[in-house]
């Protein structure tokens, strides 16, 4: 919704902001209310990038709102600083810097821990404002007397005083805020934000430094909060101490959820609903203090039944009405191409870091993993040569997946060493290893479920093209060199070109499995580990996938775990058999098939698998 | 006022405050540990406990009956909340769980405000605990002294439930490995419901016991909620001993800082939390299990 | 909480102005639509173009100061009712009043400020822009009063301050558009100080409980400064946030401080709770309590803990024996609300009556004219005798009443909580007009 037609949303926003003063008064909105809504909306733009796009629910935004607000207000009222816009920007920078420091602490943990820490932060900022810093913040008094902006244009001075006059200034700020936010969410960084929200584990595994990106989102949100806080002071000529309270954070969270998260405009809609209802319930219906209860109930119902909030609900409705037509169009299309699958030439694997290196691609020695008393892998020696296709089999519980996780550095071995292309990678992070050219497709699909097929592959390809961390916040996704080619190529390779713009949730299981492999492929690995790529597929899908695997194997080293031995033996050159966490045997498929020890292992383990 | 008598007084007062925090936090932490849901309405449970006790006291004039009735009420409320709403959120993202419990918390506070208005309500301490006790080194309100004992008994009861019963075994196993419990063929949903009820009751009980110490206002749970978060982060999410240790540490930090400058109490509390996060990200007694 | 909100969308004229403003991209051009010789100032003349004039009232109805806020609101409502009906009591204070102010009926809107400046400013901004409020009021927290001062000055709407005890309200944060009737930190200290020294002696050690905002800081400072002249020392000053849920840590510090006197500057429910807890921690058995800025209803709410305690106040109902206007007020108030008024209601009533008188004298609602009428500083009647407003800082010079909590056995009725010890005339209590750094700003 945020991606089609250049400048459509920008234009609509501009029109909306220009028309508002002529329309809203007739709906009973006073200019001050509108200004207040815009301040909340601006505050929410950053928060939505953090919560809606990156999936980090912070209850501590008031800390940055207050920081920016008080820095700006202090400069304007106590420090004799005359330039309102300058003060707002300094406040914004101060809030962003605070956000960076707080982010370093809060982002040490994720999920619920993160939420708890941010709640505590919001509360502590409030106390800090009151006590150690009360000389600067005025404590309970706040800072009265914040001036309104004026600009000397040489021939005349433009002064924004209050009401609709101030609206022009605030609306302009909001408009710029929207443009910047749109640039950010449409940038590569924005794409990675969504990846973190949908599946942080996979975002890490395809080679993104998600901690860095989370911190980025946190700082962006803090900057928006800081600027909005400054505007609040300008709007009311007074910087209230209440800006720091937890209630402010709570209200922002509720407004965003009511309006619709992940939409950028959700907070604005939420604030409109909030302030309108607050006014309406109190004055028109005479509900008095009960207004907040009504809003609370509305909020709970929305969270329960309409996850996307008001905007999400409207979007669903629109899709329902317009989508039906589109789908019938799509169904009318002849369905001939599915079977006619032309395997494109395999993508070039990443340039080899040391072209002179010619030893085994991967060499593990003495690899051991213990969980308490339980030994998952013990003393495994394992080596794979350049261009080899290796299979790994073993009964359930043989420690195959643990072995893979150690090779990709998802978990650290208890002892032993892993060398990739002559480089010791033991103890590195999964992100770094992926950047080196070693990645894995998962046994259980790890996709970015809220995104389309193309977006999924884009995220993986970005890791390879941009490295693990880069702050190209204002770059267009389409201007990343080589991205389109790489994504299109991978789409073709895994035969999902026709489904490129389908959301993952609507894919068939076999398609999801192919996408899972595609995610790993899109990072252009030189060594690809595949954990049960055929699991759960129908026989027909298996045949196709084996074909696919053969085609991608050209120019690349692969290690494959699977239970489907017929398919596996057809694919690979050598097979390693694991049993009870140890290497049982190593040999060609033919040797393995006829080996008595393997027969024994399987019959003693899970029966009948060898015949499957 | 830095002096030895004052230090001893504040340390003692910190114990009283810490015990209360420990009880509330253990409710929060066992719910989270077992269900994986962080109940942002936990502060509201504390508050409602106080009001339920207040109402029961109005009718019965008996403090003990008020405590019993209030605790049961909050437990039933917890069970109802789990059955009607929380249950549908186990398979939704954490953020949605946070949002819905946050919203419920607000609704509870506002309902109480609607019924009882914002004016504060007083629950007198039971007659036998009225007055002042001379501890030798300080004068201390007798009832506050009794609170320390009452809370210790409640924590002991929770300990027995958690460590000496089958339910407790399941709960503790669930905290360490939720997948395993699922595979034991236990009706987890029933366990979840009971645990939510017990956790809510811990907060509600604390709310009633605390009511005569402070005065009841609808917003009384909000501050407590934040403090329990700090306690839980310090002690380790999901750890019952962690909640007790964290509660006592938090109580002492608040009290001892108050001796120098009460305004810094929460700042120091936060500093302690930060320190723990840096040194031991999973809390002092936390397990790595849940995130 | 808006009892009486008159909704009016933006008028046609307003819309034209808006349009012009947007096109011009700058200041709204003043487009007087009325054939008046006076230029528009704030909500004047738009707010009084009809047959009514609107007053925006923000009082705390929730939170720590809710009890006092409700009492204050009753005073405002009674005053508006009396002004609109031309009641005898109003005529005694504002002789030119017949019905309404300058013939306009008064309407009003009420918003809950929760004693938070932000809430109050939001509400009043709405009253000013939507209802074209010609006067605003609010208080019961000096933080609110100071914030509204600044708002009034910016919006050019007269602010008649409600309860506010801070020296700053008519000191460093004073404004041209704000007026205060009631007593405050400086006058409270100067009035109660000598009584305390006389009663308790010189060279005492005092512990303070101070709420952490402008009211608390300035009242404590004034008390400390005055008592220092009698050799009193401060052994501890425990500063607590507004609405603290528990005072145990603070009171332990007080208990261990070796003080002889506990001076409790806390207000509203904070004062009630901290006093009750001081009793529980044995502090009141060791030290004498003084409440320098009396809190309405504290005697009733603390259940007898005010017995023998000295307090300074703006008004106590038993003054009716001395002042006939007080008797009229008490009767009217009790008839309507069923209890004796406390000083919040008295201040609310008198400050509105004074405002009505100033408008009548100015012959216009035009704010600069009304301000100048106040600034003449003429002698005005009040419920406690003659008073006047100082032109320099807009503070009313008025007596401070010293009361002492009665023992239960001496109480004649259940509302007979205090003895009036002394009525200290205002003149001798006031600081020099510029002593607290008042620079009131412009008329327009």
Short mmCIF file of C-alpha atoms in Angstrom, two decimals, chain C residues 58-59 72 76 136-142 145 148 159-165 169 179-182 293 343-344 347-348 351:
data_model
loop_
_atom_site.label_atom_id
_atom_site.label_comp_id
_atom_site.label_asym_id
_atom_site.label_seq_id
_atom_site.Cartn_x
_atom_site.Cartn_y
_atom_site.Cartn_z
CA UNK C 58 -10.60 24.49 35.20
CA UNK C 59 -10.41 22.94 38.65
CA UNK C 72 -13.72 25.91 44.77
CA UNK C 76 -17.54 29.90 41.26
CA UNK C 136 -10.55 32.17 32.52
CA UNK C 137 -9.94 30.86 35.98
CA UNK C 138 -8.38 27.89 37.63
CA UNK C 139 -5.94 26.91 40.26
CA UNK C 140 -5.78 24.82 43.39
CA UNK C 141 -2.25 24.24 42.21
CA UNK C 142 0.21 27.02 41.69
CA UNK C 145 -1.86 29.02 38.05
CA UNK C 148 -2.46 29.75 33.02
CA UNK C 159 -7.07 35.16 34.18
CA UNK C 160 -8.61 35.41 37.62
CA UNK C 161 -6.52 33.03 39.65
CA UNK C 162 -8.05 30.35 41.87
CA UNK C 163 -6.29 28.97 44.95
CA UNK C 164 -2.57 29.47 44.48
CA UNK C 165 -0.10 29.81 47.32
CA UNK C 169 2.17 33.60 40.85
CA UNK C 179 -4.94 38.66 39.20
CA UNK C 180 -4.83 36.93 42.57
CA UNK C 181 -7.15 37.55 45.47
CA UNK C 182 -5.96 34.99 48.04
CA UNK C 293 -1.09 27.17 54.35
CA UNK C 343 -11.66 29.26 51.91
CA UNK C 344 -11.42 27.84 48.40
CA UNK C 347 -11.69 32.98 47.24
CA UNK C 348 -13.55 31.79 44.16
CA UNK C 351 -12.41 37.00 43.00
#
